[in-house]
Amino acid sequence: MTTVRRGLRRYIAAGLGVSLVLTLAACGDDDDDAGSTTPAGSEAPADTAAVTTPGSDATTAPETEATDGTDTTDGGVTTDAPAAPEDMDPDGVLRIGTGLDIIGGTTFDPTLSQIISSEEWMKQVYGTLLRRLQDGSYEPWMAESVETIDETTVTVHLRDGVVFSDGAPYDADAVKASMLRTMNESTDTAKAGQNGLFRSIGEITVESPTQLTFHLNTPFAGDFYQVLAGRESMIVSPTADPTQLGEHPVGAGPFLLTEYSEMQHLVMEKSPTYWDADNVHVAGLEFIQTPAGAPRSNALLSGAVDVIYAPSTPDLAQFEAAPYDSESIIRDFGYIFFDPCSTKPPFDDPNVRHAMQIGFDREAMNELFLQGRGEVALGFWPTDNPKFNPEVEEYVTYDPEAAKQLIEDAGIAGTTVDVYYPSTLGYDQLAEIIRSQAEAMGLNFNMVPSADVVAEFIEPQKPGLLLIPGSRTGTDKYLRIFGEGQVQNLCGASRPEMLEIVNPIGAVAPDSEESIELNHAVELEIAKNGWMLPLIYSPTNFAWNTDVVGGEMKFGGQQLMYDLTDVYVKN
């Protein structure tokens, strides 16, 4: 077994394949339609690896002591709380500038949440079974460990002794009941925004108060980790009044909602019943409605908030000197790419697609559009991710002269190509950069901003290109383009030869060696054929006031996800 300091445990059964077991052990810290191809595999061995604690070979977690000598073991939940920083304000409330004006409205009821943006505050109240880290891997959160038994079976082991804020036990029956409620009672619009793999649950069986198993009706057990780390696994107390969740949500997470003023702010206080409360160093949170763009940056500069989410990249220059700090995060689904239909002229010619691969200067796009804070996208995983295949570089290395020659040889020099892009994403400067680079290649790109690319370009199945950001991870980043009927499949029909090599990824644990090998094969096939054309990774930005905020700011792999362990407000 390999031990990772942050607490991630991986156990891969002999022979790998889909007969693997992944065990994620607790350390005390932190989408849509599936295909139908069933990978071959066998049942995992029954004797799974023992779960150990960081730095220990013990098969059970020993009781630990806080630095003041106080035993922090409570009901089987063990924490290891360091001494509080000397400059910490024990009553400090962290003020976060963000957008509460989201689609579907601000909510704390999982059956009403329509988009992932609501996770920013909902996760603070409920937590999720797993937590997705900044590098795209997973670690336990409300769960103690997760096992991928086979391609359709996932077993979750819960922490012993965890309770909801109303005192009800956070046990397997509560998890099952809450997830079935979210599945069956969500509004139609909420269902449309949920991870499609959530609907792959065929049955949930409870083996004990701390163990339950998800039996899936599709072979995507590995991809199912997305559900265990998403809104679908935000567990509501079985004794909570479901009609009052908007104002009185009852979860087992690190914070309690104490005040909500619509379109103004959300106020939370630290939950004394949270299983890892000793490692939460802020007394409370206040999420403050702050319009995106300059108003949000100005709110931080004026002292109205302490942390802001998603300042524009040009605004980050204001936060590069004391008393501010900032971070730009590259996430595996943060790429911007060209989506062509490879059966419609001129992209039915593989040489034209290859010209597109090598004819655009991605480095210049990153420098000019993202001030160098992004990353060149050579594939659909960042270059420092194990799932990135270095072999793709052979097919996408910038060579403007060769690209121009390919366009001339194809007889399409001077051809006008319509390129649609969402007008709300601030891509106008990028569009001009792309237009200029295409002109140097010999093509006339007509850049078309659209308020609704689905109605204006995708559903009419127009020829041309779609310039679009990524939004999914796992197999879904591929399935939504190669699967029949998927929104970004611009050709309509599926590409079965791609689905045949994509679908097996969803059956294996996402951090396993087999997943890495399978993704390498998919990435290489895409690059060889130019099916999709990645350009750059756009960063997700954060900034904060270092005079107010102490400790380590950590931002998770999911959108708008804060891990507030080790963060505190200074005196």
Coordinates of C-alpha atoms in Angstrom, one line a residue:
M1 CA 0.0 0.0 0.0
T2 CA 1.2 3.5 -0.8
T3 CA 0.8 6.2 1.8
V4 CA 0.4 9.8 0.9
R5 CA 1.0 12.4 3.6
R6 CA -2.3 14.2 3.0
G7 CA -4.1 11.0 4.0
L8 CA -4.9 9.5 0.6
R9 CA -4.6 5.7 0.7
R10 CA -4.5 3.7 -2.5
Y11 CA -4.7 0.0 -2.7
I12 CA -4.7 -1.6 -6.1
A13 CA -5.5 -5.3 -6.4
A14 CA -3.1 -7.5 -8.2
G15 CA -3.4 -7.4 -11.9
L16 CA -5.1 -4.0 -11.8
G17 CA -8.0 -4.1 -14.3
V18 CA -11.5 -3.3 -13.0
S19 CA -11.0 -5.8 -10.3
L20 CA -9.4 -3.3 -8.0
V21 CA -10.0 -1.9 -4.5
L22 CA -9.3 1.7 -3.7
T23 CA -9.2 2.5 0.0
L24 CA -9.2 6.1 1.0
A25 CA -8.3 6.6 4.6
A26 CA -9.2 9.6 6.7
C27 CA -6.6 12.2 7.7
G28 CA -8.7 14.9 9.3
D29 CA -8.5 17.6 6.5
D30 CA -10.5 18.2 2.1
D31 CA -21.1 15.4 -14.9
D32 CA -23.2 13.8 -17.1
D33 CA -24.6 10.9 -19.1
A34 CA -22.6 7.7 -19.0
G35 CA -22.0 5.4 -21.9
S36 CA -23.1 1.8 -22.2
T37 CA -19.9 -0.2 -23.0
T38 CA -19.2 -2.7 -20.2
P39 CA -15.4 -3.2 -19.6
A40 CA -14.3 -6.7 -19.0
G41 CA -13.2 -7.5 -15.4
S42 CA -13.6 -9.8 -12.5
E43 CA -14.8 -9.4 -8.9
A44 CA -12.3 -7.8 -6.5
P45 CA -10.7 -10.0 -3.8
A46 CA -12.6 -9.9 -0.5
D47 CA -9.5 -9.2 1.6
T48 CA -9.0 -5.5 1.1
A49 CA -6.0 -3.6 2.4
A50 CA -6.0 -2.3 6.0
V51 CA -6.5 1.4 6.6
T52 CA -3.6 3.1 8.3
T53 CA -3.1 6.5 9.7
P54 CA -0.4 8.9 8.3
G55 CA 3.1 7.9 9.5
S56 CA 1.9 4.7 11.2
D57 CA 1.7 1.0 10.3
A58 CA -1.1 0.4 12.8
T59 CA -4.2 -1.1 11.2
T60 CA -6.5 0.9 13.5
A61 CA -6.2 4.6 14.3
P62 CA -4.6 5.1 17.7
E63 CA -6.0 7.7 20.1
T64 CA -4.1 11.0 19.6
E65 CA -3.6 13.9 21.9
A66 CA -3.7 17.6 21.3
T67 CA -0.6 19.6 22.0
D68 CA -2.1 20.8 25.3
G69 CA -2.4 17.2 26.5
T70 CA -6.2 16.9 25.9
D71 CA -7.4 13.7 24.4
T72 CA -9.5 14.7 21.3
T73 CA -10.9 11.2 20.6
D74 CA -14.7 11.4 20.7
G75 CA -17.0 8.5 19.9
G76 CA -14.4 6.9 17.6
V77 CA -13.7 10.1 15.7
T78 CA -10.0 11.0 16.3
T79 CA -8.5 14.4 15.5
D80 CA -5.1 15.9 16.0
A81 CA -5.4 19.6 16.7
P82 CA -2.2 21.6 16.9
A83 CA -1.8 24.6 19.2
A84 CA -3.7 27.7 18.1
P85 CA -1.5 30.3 16.4
E86 CA -0.5 33.1 18.7
D87 CA -2.0 35.8 16.4
M88 CA -5.3 34.0 16.0
D89 CA -8.6 35.8 16.9
P90 CA -10.7 33.0 18.5
D91 CA -13.8 35.0 17.6
G92 CA -12.7 35.8 14.1
V93 CA -15.3 35.6 11.3
L94 CA -13.9 35.2 7.7
R95 CA -15.7 37.4 5.2
I96 CA -15.9 35.9 1.7
G97 CA -16.8 38.0 -1.3
T98 CA -18.7 35.9 -3.8
G99 CA -21.8 35.7 -6.0
L100 CA -25.1 34.7 -4.3
D101 CA -27.0 35.6 -7.4
I102 CA -26.9 32.2 -9.0
I103 CA -29.2 30.3 -11.3
G104 CA -32.0 28.8 -9.2
G105 CA -31.3 31.1 -6.3
T106 CA -29.4 30.5 -3.1
T107 CA -30.5 27.3 -1.4
F108 CA -29.5 24.8 1.3
D109 CA -31.9 22.1 0.2
P110 CA -30.1 19.5 -2.1
T111 CA -33.4 18.8 -3.9
L112 CA -33.5 22.5 -5.0
S113 CA -29.9 23.1 -5.9
Q114 CA -29.6 23.6 -9.7
I115 CA -26.0 24.4 -10.3
I116 CA -22.6 23.5 -8.8
S117 CA -22.1 27.1 -7.6
S118 CA -24.3 26.5 -4.5
E119 CA -21.7 24.1 -3.2
E120 CA -19.6 27.0 -2.0
W121 CA -21.8 27.4 1.0
M122 CA -23.8 24.2 1.1
K123 CA -20.6 22.1 1.7
Q124 CA -19.8 24.1 4.8
V125 CA -23.1 23.0 6.4
Y126 CA -23.3 19.4 5.1
G127 CA -19.8 18.2 4.0
T128 CA -19.7 15.5 1.4
L129 CA -18.6 11.8 1.6
L130 CA -15.4 12.5 -0.3
R131 CA -13.6 15.7 -1.0
R132 CA -11.9 16.4 -4.4
L133 CA -8.5 18.0 -4.0
Q134 CA -6.9 20.7 -6.1
D135 CA -4.9 18.2 -8.2
G136 CA -8.1 16.3 -9.0
S137 CA -7.5 13.4 -6.6
Y138 CA -9.9 12.4 -3.8
E139 CA -9.7 12.1 0.0
P140 CA -12.3 11.1 2.6
W141 CA -14.2 13.8 4.4
M142 CA -17.5 12.7 6.0
A143 CA -16.7 9.1 5.1
E144 CA -13.7 7.3 6.5
S145 CA -12.9 5.3 3.4
V146 CA -14.3 4.2 0.1
E147 CA -13.7 0.9 -1.7
T148 CA -14.2 0.2 -5.4
I149 CA -15.3 -3.5 -5.3
D150 CA -15.8 -4.0 -9.0
E151 CA -17.0 -2.0 -12.0
T152 CA -20.6 -1.6 -10.6
T153 CA -20.0 -1.7 -6.8
V154 CA -18.8 0.9 -4.4
T155 CA -18.7 0.5 -0.7
V156 CA -18.5 3.4 1.7
H157 CA -17.3 3.1 5.3
L158 CA -18.4 5.9 7.6
R159 CA -16.6 7.4 10.6
D160 CA -17.9 6.0 13.9
G161 CA -19.5 8.5 16.2
V162 CA -20.3 11.3 13.8
V163 CA -23.5 13.2 14.5
F164 CA -25.6 15.9 12.8
S165 CA -25.8 19.3 14.5
D166 CA -29.2 18.2 16.0
G167 CA -27.7 15.2 17.6
A168 CA -29.0 12.5 15.2
P169 CA -26.4 9.9 14.2
Y170 CA -24.7 10.3 10.9
D171 CA -25.0 6.6 10.0
A172 CA -25.6 4.5 6.9
D173 CA -29.4 4.7 7.2
A174 CA -29.2 8.5 7.2
V175 CA -26.9 8.6 4.2
K176 CA -29.1 6.2 2.2
A177 CA -32.3 8.1 3.1
S178 CA -30.9 11.5 2.3
M179 CA -29.4 10.4 -1.1
L180 CA -32.7 8.7 -2.1
R181 CA -34.5 11.9 -1.1
T182 CA -32.2 14.0 -3.3
M183 CA -32.7 11.4 -6.2
N184 CA -36.5 11.1 -6.0
E185 CA -37.7 14.5 -4.7
S186 CA -35.5 17.0 -6.5
T187 CA -37.2 19.4 -8.8
D188 CA -36.9 18.7 -12.6
T189 CA -34.5 21.7 -12.9
A190 CA -32.4 20.4 -10.0
K191 CA -32.3 16.9 -11.5
A192 CA -31.1 18.4 -14.8
G193 CA -28.1 20.0 -13.0
Q194 CA -27.1 16.8 -11.0
N195 CA -24.3 14.6 -12.0
G196 CA -25.7 12.1 -14.5
L197 CA -23.9 9.2 -12.7
F198 CA -26.2 9.8 -9.7
R199 CA -29.0 8.2 -11.8
S200 CA -26.9 5.1 -12.2
I201 CA -27.6 4.0 -8.7
G202 CA -29.7 0.8 -8.9
E203 CA -29.8 0.0 -5.2
I204 CA -28.2 1.1 -1.9
T205 CA -27.7 -1.6 0.7
V206 CA -26.9 -1.0 4.4
E207 CA -24.6 -3.6 5.9
S208 CA -24.1 -1.9 9.3
P209 CA -24.4 1.6 10.9
T210 CA -21.0 2.5 9.4
Q211 CA -21.1 0.7 6.0
L212 CA -23.3 1.0 2.9
T213 CA -22.9 -0.2 -0.6
F214 CA -23.9 1.4 -3.9
H215 CA -24.9 -1.0 -6.6
L216 CA -24.8 0.7 -10.0
N217 CA -26.6 -0.2 -13.2
T218 CA -23.7 1.0 -15.4
P219 CA -20.0 0.0 -15.2
F220 CA -18.8 3.4 -14.0
A221 CA -17.8 2.7 -10.4
G222 CA -14.6 4.9 -10.7
D223 CA -16.5 7.9 -12.1
F224 CA -19.0 7.5 -9.3
Y225 CA -16.5 9.2 -7.0
Q226 CA -17.7 12.4 -8.5
V227 CA -21.1 11.8 -7.0
L228 CA -19.6 11.0 -3.6
A229 CA -17.7 14.3 -3.7
G230 CA -20.7 16.4 -5.1
R231 CA -24.0 17.9 -4.0
E232 CA -25.6 14.5 -4.3
S233 CA -23.8 13.3 -1.2
M234 CA -24.7 16.3 1.0
I235 CA -26.5 14.4 3.7
V236 CA -29.5 16.0 5.5
S237 CA -30.3 15.0 9.1
P238 CA -33.2 12.5 9.2
T239 CA -34.8 14.5 12.0
A240 CA -34.7 17.8 10.1
D241 CA -37.9 19.5 8.9
P242 CA -37.5 19.3 5.1
T243 CA -39.7 22.3 4.6
Q244 CA -37.4 24.5 6.7
L245 CA -34.0 23.6 5.1
G246 CA -33.8 26.9 3.4
E247 CA -33.5 28.8 6.7
H248 CA -32.6 25.9 9.0
P249 CA -30.4 23.3 7.2
V250 CA -29.3 20.5 9.5
G251 CA -26.1 18.8 8.4
A252 CA -23.0 17.3 10.0
G253 CA -20.5 19.7 8.4
P254 CA -18.1 22.2 10.0
F255 CA -20.6 25.2 10.1
L256 CA -24.1 26.1 11.1
L257 CA -26.2 28.6 9.2
T258 CA -27.3 31.4 11.6
E259 CA -28.6 34.2 9.2
Y260 CA -29.6 34.6 5.6
S261 CA -30.5 37.8 3.9
E262 CA -31.5 37.2 0.3
M263 CA -29.0 38.6 -2.2
Q264 CA -27.0 40.2 0.7
H265 CA -25.2 37.6 2.9
L266 CA -25.1 34.2 4.5
V267 CA -23.7 34.1 8.1
M268 CA -22.4 30.9 9.7
E269 CA -20.9 29.9 13.0
K270 CA -18.5 27.0 13.7
S271 CA -20.4 23.8 14.6
P272 CA -19.4 22.3 18.0
T273 CA -20.6 18.9 16.9
Y274 CA -18.5 18.7 13.7
W275 CA -16.3 15.6 13.9
D276 CA -13.1 17.6 13.2
A277 CA -14.0 20.8 15.0
D278 CA -10.6 21.0 16.7
N279 CA -9.0 21.7 13.3
V280 CA -11.5 24.5 12.4
H281 CA -9.9 27.8 13.5
V282 CA -12.4 30.4 12.4
A283 CA -15.4 31.2 14.6
G284 CA -17.6 31.8 11.6
L285 CA -18.1 32.6 8.0
E286 CA -19.9 35.4 6.2
F287 CA -20.6 35.0 2.5
I288 CA -21.2 38.5 1.1
Q289 CA -22.9 39.1 -2.2
T290 CA -20.3 40.9 -4.3
P291 CA -20.8 41.5 -8.1
A292 CA -18.1 39.9 -10.3
G293 CA -15.4 42.0 -11.9
A294 CA -14.1 45.3 -10.6
P295 CA -16.7 45.6 -7.7
R296 CA -15.5 42.3 -6.2
S297 CA -11.9 43.4 -6.4
N298 CA -12.7 46.8 -4.9
A299 CA -14.5 45.1 -2.0
L300 CA -11.3 43.4 -1.1
L301 CA -9.2 46.6 -1.6
S302 CA -11.6 48.5 0.6
G303 CA -11.6 46.0 3.4
A304 CA -15.3 45.1 3.0
V305 CA -14.3 41.4 2.6
D306 CA -11.2 39.3 3.4
V307 CA -11.2 36.8 0.6
I308 CA -12.7 37.0 -3.0
Y309 CA -13.4 34.3 -5.5
A310 CA -12.8 34.7 -9.2
P311 CA -11.3 38.1 -9.6
S312 CA -10.6 38.6 -13.2
T313 CA -7.0 37.8 -14.3
P314 CA -6.1 41.4 -15.1
D315 CA -7.3 42.4 -11.7
L316 CA -4.8 40.1 -10.0
A317 CA -2.0 42.6 -10.5
Q318 CA -3.5 44.6 -7.7
F319 CA -3.0 41.8 -5.2
E320 CA 0.6 40.8 -5.9
A321 CA 2.0 43.0 -3.1
A322 CA 1.4 43.2 0.6
P323 CA -1.0 43.2 2.3
Y324 CA -2.5 40.9 -0.3
D325 CA -1.9 37.5 -1.8
S326 CA -3.5 35.6 -4.7
E327 CA -3.5 32.2 -6.2
S328 CA -4.4 31.0 -9.7
I329 CA -5.5 27.3 -9.9
I330 CA -5.4 25.1 -13.0
R331 CA -8.1 22.5 -12.8
D332 CA -8.3 19.5 -15.0
F333 CA -11.6 20.6 -16.5
G334 CA -10.5 24.3 -16.9
Y335 CA -9.4 24.1 -20.5
I336 CA -10.7 26.1 -23.4
F337 CA -10.9 24.2 -26.7
F338 CA -12.1 24.1 -30.3
D339 CA -14.9 21.6 -30.8
P340 CA -15.3 20.8 -34.6
C341 CA -17.6 18.4 -36.4
S342 CA -15.2 16.1 -38.2
T343 CA -17.7 15.1 -40.8
K344 CA -18.5 18.6 -42.1
P345 CA -16.2 20.6 -44.4
P346 CA -13.5 21.8 -44.0
F347 CA -12.9 19.7 -40.8
D348 CA -13.7 16.4 -42.5
D349 CA -10.2 16.7 -43.9
P350 CA -7.7 15.3 -41.3
N351 CA -5.0 17.5 -42.7
V352 CA -7.1 20.6 -41.9
R353 CA -7.6 19.4 -38.4
H354 CA -3.9 18.8 -38.0
A355 CA -3.2 22.3 -39.3
M356 CA -5.4 23.6 -36.6
Q357 CA -3.5 21.6 -34.0
I358 CA -0.1 23.0 -35.0
G359 CA -1.2 26.4 -36.3
F360 CA -2.2 28.2 -33.1
D361 CA 0.4 29.8 -30.8
R362 CA -0.9 28.6 -27.4
E363 CA 1.9 30.3 -25.5
A364 CA 0.9 33.7 -27.0
M365 CA -2.7 33.1 -26.0
N366 CA -1.7 32.4 -22.4
E367 CA 0.5 35.5 -22.2
L368 CA -1.8 37.9 -24.0
F369 CA -5.2 36.7 -22.7
L370 CA -4.3 35.3 -19.3
Q371 CA -1.2 37.3 -18.4
G372 CA 0.8 34.0 -18.3
R373 CA -1.3 32.7 -15.3
G374 CA -2.9 30.0 -17.4
E375 CA -1.3 27.0 -19.0
V376 CA -0.9 25.7 -22.5
A377 CA -3.4 22.9 -23.2
L378 CA -1.8 20.1 -25.2
G379 CA -4.3 17.6 -24.1
F380 CA -7.3 17.4 -21.8
W381 CA -5.3 17.0 -18.7
P382 CA -2.7 19.6 -17.4
T383 CA 0.8 18.7 -18.2
D384 CA 1.7 18.0 -14.6
N385 CA -1.2 15.6 -14.2
P386 CA -0.3 11.9 -14.4
K387 CA -3.1 11.4 -16.9
F388 CA -1.5 13.7 -19.4
N389 CA 0.2 11.7 -22.1
P390 CA 3.5 13.4 -23.3
E391 CA 3.2 11.5 -26.6
V392 CA 0.5 14.0 -27.7
E393 CA 3.2 16.7 -28.1
E394 CA 4.3 15.1 -31.4
Y395 CA 0.9 16.0 -32.9
V396 CA 0.3 19.5 -31.4
T397 CA 3.7 21.2 -31.4
Y398 CA 3.4 24.8 -32.8
D399 CA 4.6 24.9 -36.4
P400 CA 2.9 27.9 -38.2
E401 CA 4.7 27.3 -41.6
A402 CA 3.7 23.7 -41.7
A403 CA 0.1 24.6 -40.8
K404 CA 0.0 27.2 -43.5
Q405 CA 1.2 24.7 -46.1
L406 CA -1.4 22.1 -45.0
I407 CA -4.1 24.7 -45.5
E408 CA -2.8 25.6 -49.0
D409 CA -2.5 21.9 -49.9
A410 CA -6.1 21.4 -48.8
G411 CA -7.2 24.1 -51.2
I412 CA -9.1 26.1 -48.5
A413 CA -6.8 29.2 -48.1
G414 CA -8.9 32.2 -47.7
T415 CA -12.0 30.2 -46.6
T416 CA -14.3 31.8 -44.1
V417 CA -15.1 29.7 -41.0
D418 CA -17.7 30.8 -38.4
V419 CA -16.5 30.4 -34.9
Y420 CA -19.2 30.6 -32.2
Y421 CA -18.3 31.3 -28.6
P422 CA -20.3 32.2 -25.4
S423 CA -20.6 36.0 -25.1
T424 CA -20.9 35.9 -21.3
L425 CA -17.4 34.4 -20.6
G426 CA -15.2 37.4 -21.5
Y427 CA -13.6 35.7 -24.5
D428 CA -13.6 38.8 -26.8
Q429 CA -9.9 39.4 -26.4
L430 CA -9.1 35.7 -26.9
A431 CA -11.4 35.7 -30.0
E432 CA -9.3 38.5 -31.5
I433 CA -6.1 36.7 -30.8
I434 CA -7.5 33.5 -32.4
R435 CA -8.8 35.5 -35.5
S436 CA -5.3 37.0 -36.0
Q437 CA -3.5 33.7 -35.7
A438 CA -6.0 32.0 -38.1
E439 CA -5.4 34.8 -40.6
A440 CA -1.6 34.1 -40.5
M441 CA -2.4 30.4 -41.2
G442 CA -4.5 31.4 -44.3
L443 CA -8.0 31.1 -42.8
N444 CA -10.6 33.8 -42.3
F445 CA -12.2 33.2 -38.8
N446 CA -15.5 35.0 -38.4
M447 CA -15.7 35.2 -34.6
V448 CA -19.4 35.1 -33.5
P449 CA -20.2 35.9 -29.8
S450 CA -23.5 34.2 -28.9
A451 CA -25.7 34.5 -25.8
D452 CA -27.0 31.0 -26.5
V453 CA -24.6 28.7 -28.4
V454 CA -26.9 25.8 -28.0
A455 CA -29.9 27.4 -29.8
E456 CA -27.7 29.4 -32.3
F457 CA -25.1 26.9 -33.2
I458 CA -25.3 23.4 -31.6
E459 CA -28.9 22.5 -32.1
P460 CA -29.1 23.8 -35.7
Q461 CA -25.9 21.6 -36.3
K462 CA -24.3 24.4 -38.2
P463 CA -20.9 24.0 -39.8
G464 CA -17.9 25.7 -38.3
L465 CA -16.2 25.7 -34.9
L466 CA -17.3 26.0 -31.3
L467 CA -14.9 27.8 -28.9
I468 CA -16.0 26.5 -25.5
P469 CA -14.7 25.9 -22.0
G470 CA -14.5 22.5 -20.4
S471 CA -16.7 21.8 -17.4
R472 CA -16.4 18.1 -16.7
T473 CA -13.9 15.6 -15.4
G474 CA -13.5 11.8 -15.7
T475 CA -15.0 10.1 -18.7
D476 CA -17.7 12.8 -19.0
K477 CA -15.2 15.3 -20.6
Y478 CA -15.1 12.8 -23.5
L479 CA -18.6 11.3 -23.5
R480 CA -20.3 14.6 -23.9
I481 CA -18.5 15.0 -27.2
F482 CA -18.4 11.5 -28.5
G483 CA -21.7 10.1 -27.1
E484 CA -24.8 10.2 -29.3
G485 CA -27.2 13.0 -28.3
Q486 CA -24.7 14.8 -26.1
V487 CA -24.8 18.5 -26.1
Q488 CA -21.3 19.1 -27.5
N489 CA -21.5 16.3 -30.1
L490 CA -21.7 18.6 -33.1
C491 CA -22.0 15.7 -35.6
G492 CA -25.1 14.1 -33.9
A493 CA -24.0 10.5 -34.2
S494 CA -21.7 8.8 -31.7
R495 CA -18.2 7.8 -32.5
P496 CA -18.2 4.1 -31.3
E497 CA -14.4 3.6 -31.8
M498 CA -13.8 6.4 -29.3
L499 CA -16.5 5.2 -26.8
E500 CA -14.9 1.8 -26.9
I501 CA -11.7 3.2 -25.3
V502 CA -13.3 5.9 -23.3
N503 CA -15.9 3.9 -21.4
P504 CA -13.5 1.6 -19.5
I505 CA -12.1 4.6 -17.7
G506 CA -15.3 5.0 -15.8
A507 CA -15.1 1.5 -14.3
V508 CA -11.8 1.9 -12.5
A509 CA -10.8 4.0 -9.5
P510 CA -9.9 7.5 -10.7
D511 CA -6.5 7.7 -9.1
S512 CA -5.4 4.2 -10.1
E513 CA -2.5 3.3 -12.4
E514 CA -5.0 1.7 -14.8
S515 CA -7.0 4.9 -15.0
I516 CA -3.8 6.7 -16.0
E517 CA -3.0 4.2 -18.7
L518 CA -6.5 4.3 -20.1
N519 CA -6.5 8.1 -20.2
H520 CA -3.2 8.1 -21.9
A521 CA -4.7 5.9 -24.7
V522 CA -7.7 8.2 -25.1
E523 CA -5.6 11.3 -25.2
L524 CA -3.3 9.9 -27.8
E525 CA -6.1 8.8 -30.0
I526 CA -7.7 12.2 -29.9
A527 CA -4.4 13.9 -30.7
K528 CA -3.6 11.6 -33.7
N529 CA -7.0 12.4 -35.2
G530 CA -7.5 15.9 -34.1
W531 CA -11.0 15.1 -32.9
M532 CA -10.9 18.0 -30.3
L533 CA -8.4 20.9 -30.3
P534 CA -7.4 22.1 -26.8
L535 CA -5.9 25.5 -26.6
I536 CA -5.3 26.8 -23.0
Y537 CA -6.2 26.2 -19.4
S538 CA -7.9 29.2 -17.9
P539 CA -7.1 29.7 -14.2
T540 CA -9.5 30.0 -11.3
N541 CA -8.4 32.9 -9.3
F542 CA -8.6 33.8 -5.6
A543 CA -7.2 36.8 -3.6
W544 CA -7.1 37.6 0.1
N545 CA -5.9 40.1 2.6
T546 CA -2.9 38.7 4.5
D547 CA -3.3 41.2 7.3
V548 CA -6.6 39.5 8.1
V549 CA -6.2 35.9 6.9
G550 CA -3.7 33.6 8.5
G551 CA -2.8 30.0 7.8
E552 CA -2.9 28.2 4.5
M553 CA -5.6 29.0 2.0
K554 CA -6.6 25.8 0.2
F555 CA -9.0 25.6 -2.7
G556 CA -10.5 22.3 -3.7
G557 CA -10.8 20.6 -7.1
Q558 CA -14.5 21.4 -7.4
Q559 CA -15.8 24.8 -8.4
L560 CA -16.0 27.4 -5.6
M561 CA -14.8 24.8 -3.0
Y562 CA -12.9 26.1 0.0
D563 CA -11.1 23.9 2.4
L564 CA -10.9 26.1 5.6
T565 CA -8.8 23.7 7.6
D566 CA -5.8 25.6 9.0
V567 CA -7.2 29.0 8.0
Y568 CA -7.8 31.6 10.7
V569 CA -8.6 35.3 11.3
K570 CA -5.8 37.3 12.8
N571 CA -6.1 39.5 15.9

